[in-house]
mmCIF file of C-alpha atoms in Angstrom:
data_model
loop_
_atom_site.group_PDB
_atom_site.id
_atom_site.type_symbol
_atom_site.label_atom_id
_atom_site.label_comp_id
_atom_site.label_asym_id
_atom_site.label_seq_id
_atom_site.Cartn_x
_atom_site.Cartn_y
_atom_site.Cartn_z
ATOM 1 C CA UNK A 1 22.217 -35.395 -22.959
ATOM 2 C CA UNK A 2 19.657 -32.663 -21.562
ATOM 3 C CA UNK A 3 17.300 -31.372 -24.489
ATOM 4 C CA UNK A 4 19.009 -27.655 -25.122
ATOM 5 C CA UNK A 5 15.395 -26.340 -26.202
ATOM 6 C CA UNK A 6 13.571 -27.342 -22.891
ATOM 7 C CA UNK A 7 16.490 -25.800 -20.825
ATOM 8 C CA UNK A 8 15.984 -22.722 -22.974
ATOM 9 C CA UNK A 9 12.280 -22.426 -22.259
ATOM 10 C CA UNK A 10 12.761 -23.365 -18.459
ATOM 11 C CA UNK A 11 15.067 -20.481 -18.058
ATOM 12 C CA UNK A 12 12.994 -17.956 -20.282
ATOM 13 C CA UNK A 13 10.169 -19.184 -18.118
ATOM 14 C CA UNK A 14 11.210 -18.608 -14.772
ATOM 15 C CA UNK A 15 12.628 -15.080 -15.479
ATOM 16 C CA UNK A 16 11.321 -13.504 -12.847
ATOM 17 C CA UNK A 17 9.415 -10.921 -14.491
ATOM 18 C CA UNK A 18 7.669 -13.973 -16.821
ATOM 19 C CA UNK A 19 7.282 -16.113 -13.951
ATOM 20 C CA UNK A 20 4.775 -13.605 -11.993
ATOM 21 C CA UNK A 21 3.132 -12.685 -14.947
ATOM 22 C CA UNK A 22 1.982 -16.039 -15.785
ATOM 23 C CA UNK A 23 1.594 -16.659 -11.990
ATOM 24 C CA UNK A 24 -1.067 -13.400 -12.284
ATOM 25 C CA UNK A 25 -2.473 -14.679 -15.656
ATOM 26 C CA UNK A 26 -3.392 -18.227 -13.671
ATOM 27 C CA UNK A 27 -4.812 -16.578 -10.584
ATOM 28 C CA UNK A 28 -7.241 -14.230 -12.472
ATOM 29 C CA UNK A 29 -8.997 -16.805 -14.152
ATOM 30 C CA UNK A 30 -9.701 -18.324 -10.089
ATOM 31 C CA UNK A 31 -11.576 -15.195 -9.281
ATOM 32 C CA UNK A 32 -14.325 -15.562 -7.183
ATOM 33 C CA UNK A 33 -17.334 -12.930 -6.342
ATOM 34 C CA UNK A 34 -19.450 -12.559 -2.850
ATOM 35 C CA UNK A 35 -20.963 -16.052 -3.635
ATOM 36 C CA UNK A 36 -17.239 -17.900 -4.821
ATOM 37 C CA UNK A 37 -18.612 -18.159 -8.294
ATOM 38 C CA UNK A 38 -16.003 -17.777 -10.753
ATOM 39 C CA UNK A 39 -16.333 -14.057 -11.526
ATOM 40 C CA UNK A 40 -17.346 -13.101 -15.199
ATOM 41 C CA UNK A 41 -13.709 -12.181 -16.088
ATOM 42 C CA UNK A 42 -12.527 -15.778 -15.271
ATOM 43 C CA UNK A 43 -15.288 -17.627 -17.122
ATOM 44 C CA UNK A 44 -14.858 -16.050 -20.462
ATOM 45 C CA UNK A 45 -11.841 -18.233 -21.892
ATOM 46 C CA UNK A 46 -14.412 -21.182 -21.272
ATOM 47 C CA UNK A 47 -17.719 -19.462 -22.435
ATOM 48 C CA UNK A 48 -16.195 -17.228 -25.072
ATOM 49 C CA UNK A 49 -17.177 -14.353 -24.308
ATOM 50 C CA UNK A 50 -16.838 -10.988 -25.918
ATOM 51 C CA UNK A 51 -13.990 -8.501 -24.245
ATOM 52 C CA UNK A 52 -16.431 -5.536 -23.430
ATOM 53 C CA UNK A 53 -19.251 -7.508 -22.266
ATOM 54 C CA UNK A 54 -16.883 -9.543 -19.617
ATOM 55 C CA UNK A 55 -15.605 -6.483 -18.336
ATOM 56 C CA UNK A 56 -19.432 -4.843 -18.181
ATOM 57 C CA UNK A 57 -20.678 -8.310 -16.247
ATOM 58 C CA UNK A 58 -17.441 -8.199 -13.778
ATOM 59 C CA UNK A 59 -19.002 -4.441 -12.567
ATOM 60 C CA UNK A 60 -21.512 -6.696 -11.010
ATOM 61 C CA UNK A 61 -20.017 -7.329 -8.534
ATOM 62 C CA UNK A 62 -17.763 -5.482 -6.348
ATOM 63 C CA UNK A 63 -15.299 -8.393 -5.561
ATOM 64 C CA UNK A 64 -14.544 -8.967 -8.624
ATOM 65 C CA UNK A 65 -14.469 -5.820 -9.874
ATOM 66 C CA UNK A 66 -11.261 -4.891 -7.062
ATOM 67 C CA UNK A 67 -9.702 -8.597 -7.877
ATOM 68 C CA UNK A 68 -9.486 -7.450 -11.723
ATOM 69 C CA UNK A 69 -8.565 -3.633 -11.570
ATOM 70 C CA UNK A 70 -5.978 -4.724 -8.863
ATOM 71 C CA UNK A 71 -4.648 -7.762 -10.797
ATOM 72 C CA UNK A 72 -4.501 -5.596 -14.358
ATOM 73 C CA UNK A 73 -2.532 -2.531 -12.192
ATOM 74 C CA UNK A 74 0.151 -5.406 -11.099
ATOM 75 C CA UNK A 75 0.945 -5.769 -14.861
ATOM 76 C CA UNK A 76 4.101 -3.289 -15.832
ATOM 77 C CA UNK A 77 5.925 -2.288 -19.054
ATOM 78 C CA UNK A 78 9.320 -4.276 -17.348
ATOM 79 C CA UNK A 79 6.753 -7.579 -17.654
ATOM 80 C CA UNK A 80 5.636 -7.116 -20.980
ATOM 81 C CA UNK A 81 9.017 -6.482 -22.259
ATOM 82 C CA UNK A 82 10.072 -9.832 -20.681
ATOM 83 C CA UNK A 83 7.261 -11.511 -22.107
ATOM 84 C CA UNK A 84 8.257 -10.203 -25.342
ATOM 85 C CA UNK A 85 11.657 -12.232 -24.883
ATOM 86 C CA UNK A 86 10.289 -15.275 -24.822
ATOM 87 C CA UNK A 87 10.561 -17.522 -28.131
ATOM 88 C CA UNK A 88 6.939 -19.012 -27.819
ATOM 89 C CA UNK A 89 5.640 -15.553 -27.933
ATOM 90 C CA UNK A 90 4.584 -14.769 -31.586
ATOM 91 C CA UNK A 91 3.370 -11.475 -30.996
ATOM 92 C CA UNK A 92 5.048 -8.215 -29.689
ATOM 93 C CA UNK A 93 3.523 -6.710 -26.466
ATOM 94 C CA UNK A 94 3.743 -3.214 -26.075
ATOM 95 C CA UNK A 95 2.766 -0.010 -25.094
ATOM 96 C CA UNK A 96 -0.657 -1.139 -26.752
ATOM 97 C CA UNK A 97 -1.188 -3.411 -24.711
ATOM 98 C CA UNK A 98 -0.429 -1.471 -21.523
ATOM 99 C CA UNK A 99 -2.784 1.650 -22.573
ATOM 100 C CA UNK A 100 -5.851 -0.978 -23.084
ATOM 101 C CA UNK A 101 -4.919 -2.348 -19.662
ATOM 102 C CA UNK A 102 -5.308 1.262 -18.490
ATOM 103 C CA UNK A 103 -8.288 1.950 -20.154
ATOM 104 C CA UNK A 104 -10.363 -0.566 -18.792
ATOM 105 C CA UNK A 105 -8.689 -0.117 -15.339
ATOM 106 C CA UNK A 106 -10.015 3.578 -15.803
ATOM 107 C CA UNK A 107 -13.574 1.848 -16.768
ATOM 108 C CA UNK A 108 -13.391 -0.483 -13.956
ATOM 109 C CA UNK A 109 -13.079 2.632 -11.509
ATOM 110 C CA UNK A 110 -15.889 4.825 -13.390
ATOM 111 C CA UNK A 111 -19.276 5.699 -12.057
ATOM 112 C CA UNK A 112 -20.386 3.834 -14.812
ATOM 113 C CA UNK A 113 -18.794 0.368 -13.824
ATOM 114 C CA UNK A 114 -19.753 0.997 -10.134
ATOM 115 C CA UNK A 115 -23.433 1.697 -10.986
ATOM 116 C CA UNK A 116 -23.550 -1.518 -11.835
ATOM 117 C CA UNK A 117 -22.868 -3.863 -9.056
ATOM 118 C CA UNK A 118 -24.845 -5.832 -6.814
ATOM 119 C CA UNK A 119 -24.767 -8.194 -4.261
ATOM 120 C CA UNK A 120 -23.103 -10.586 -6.584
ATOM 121 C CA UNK A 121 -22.203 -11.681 -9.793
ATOM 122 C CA UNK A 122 -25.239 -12.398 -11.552
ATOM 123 C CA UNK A 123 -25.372 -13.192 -15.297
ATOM 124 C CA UNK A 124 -27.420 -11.392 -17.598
ATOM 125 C CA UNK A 125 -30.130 -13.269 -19.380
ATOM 126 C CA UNK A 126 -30.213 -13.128 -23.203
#
């Protein structure tokens, strides 16, 4: 006898919608700048870094500045309603969600964001 809650999460899984979400997720934490170092976006699960700073350090560099703002336009209302299906999700996605996504696309394409890249993606030093 299969296990009825694996089959479950297989199939809410590999909606389609869910399944290129996560397959997004996993690629934007391989980004890689002019160098192929990980770009500042993909490194801050593993160094913890705050939201605003990543996205400020990304600028940097103009690789990974296109990865991210082209990655984050990918994402769609259709996904995050899918994701919202799924039973290991504890927390409704929304329309929240999507507006912050658009925010920091609209930073990501601002003078502001551009001004600062370089060559690469270079760490500031504390």
């Amino acid at each position: 006898m299969q296990c009825p809650f694996k089959n479950l999460l297989y199939k809410e899984y590999l909606h389609p919608l869910v399944a290129e979400y996560i397959k997004d997720v996993l690629e934007l934490h391989c980004f890689t700048d002019e160098n192929d170092n990980l770009c500042s976006y993909s490194l801050s699960d593993i160094e913890n870094i705050e939201p605003e700073k990543v996205i400020k350090e990304n600028c940097k560099s103009k690789k990974c500045n296109d990865l991210l703002i082209y990655s984050y336009k990918k994402v769609t209302i259709e996904q995050l309603s899918a994701l919202d299906d799924v039973s290991t999700v504890y927390s409704k996605i929304g329309y929240n969600e999507l507006d912050m996504l658009n925010d920091t696309i609209e930073f990501l394409e601002s003078d502001e964001c551009k001004s600062l890249q370089t060559s690469g993606n270079f760490k500031e030093k504390n």
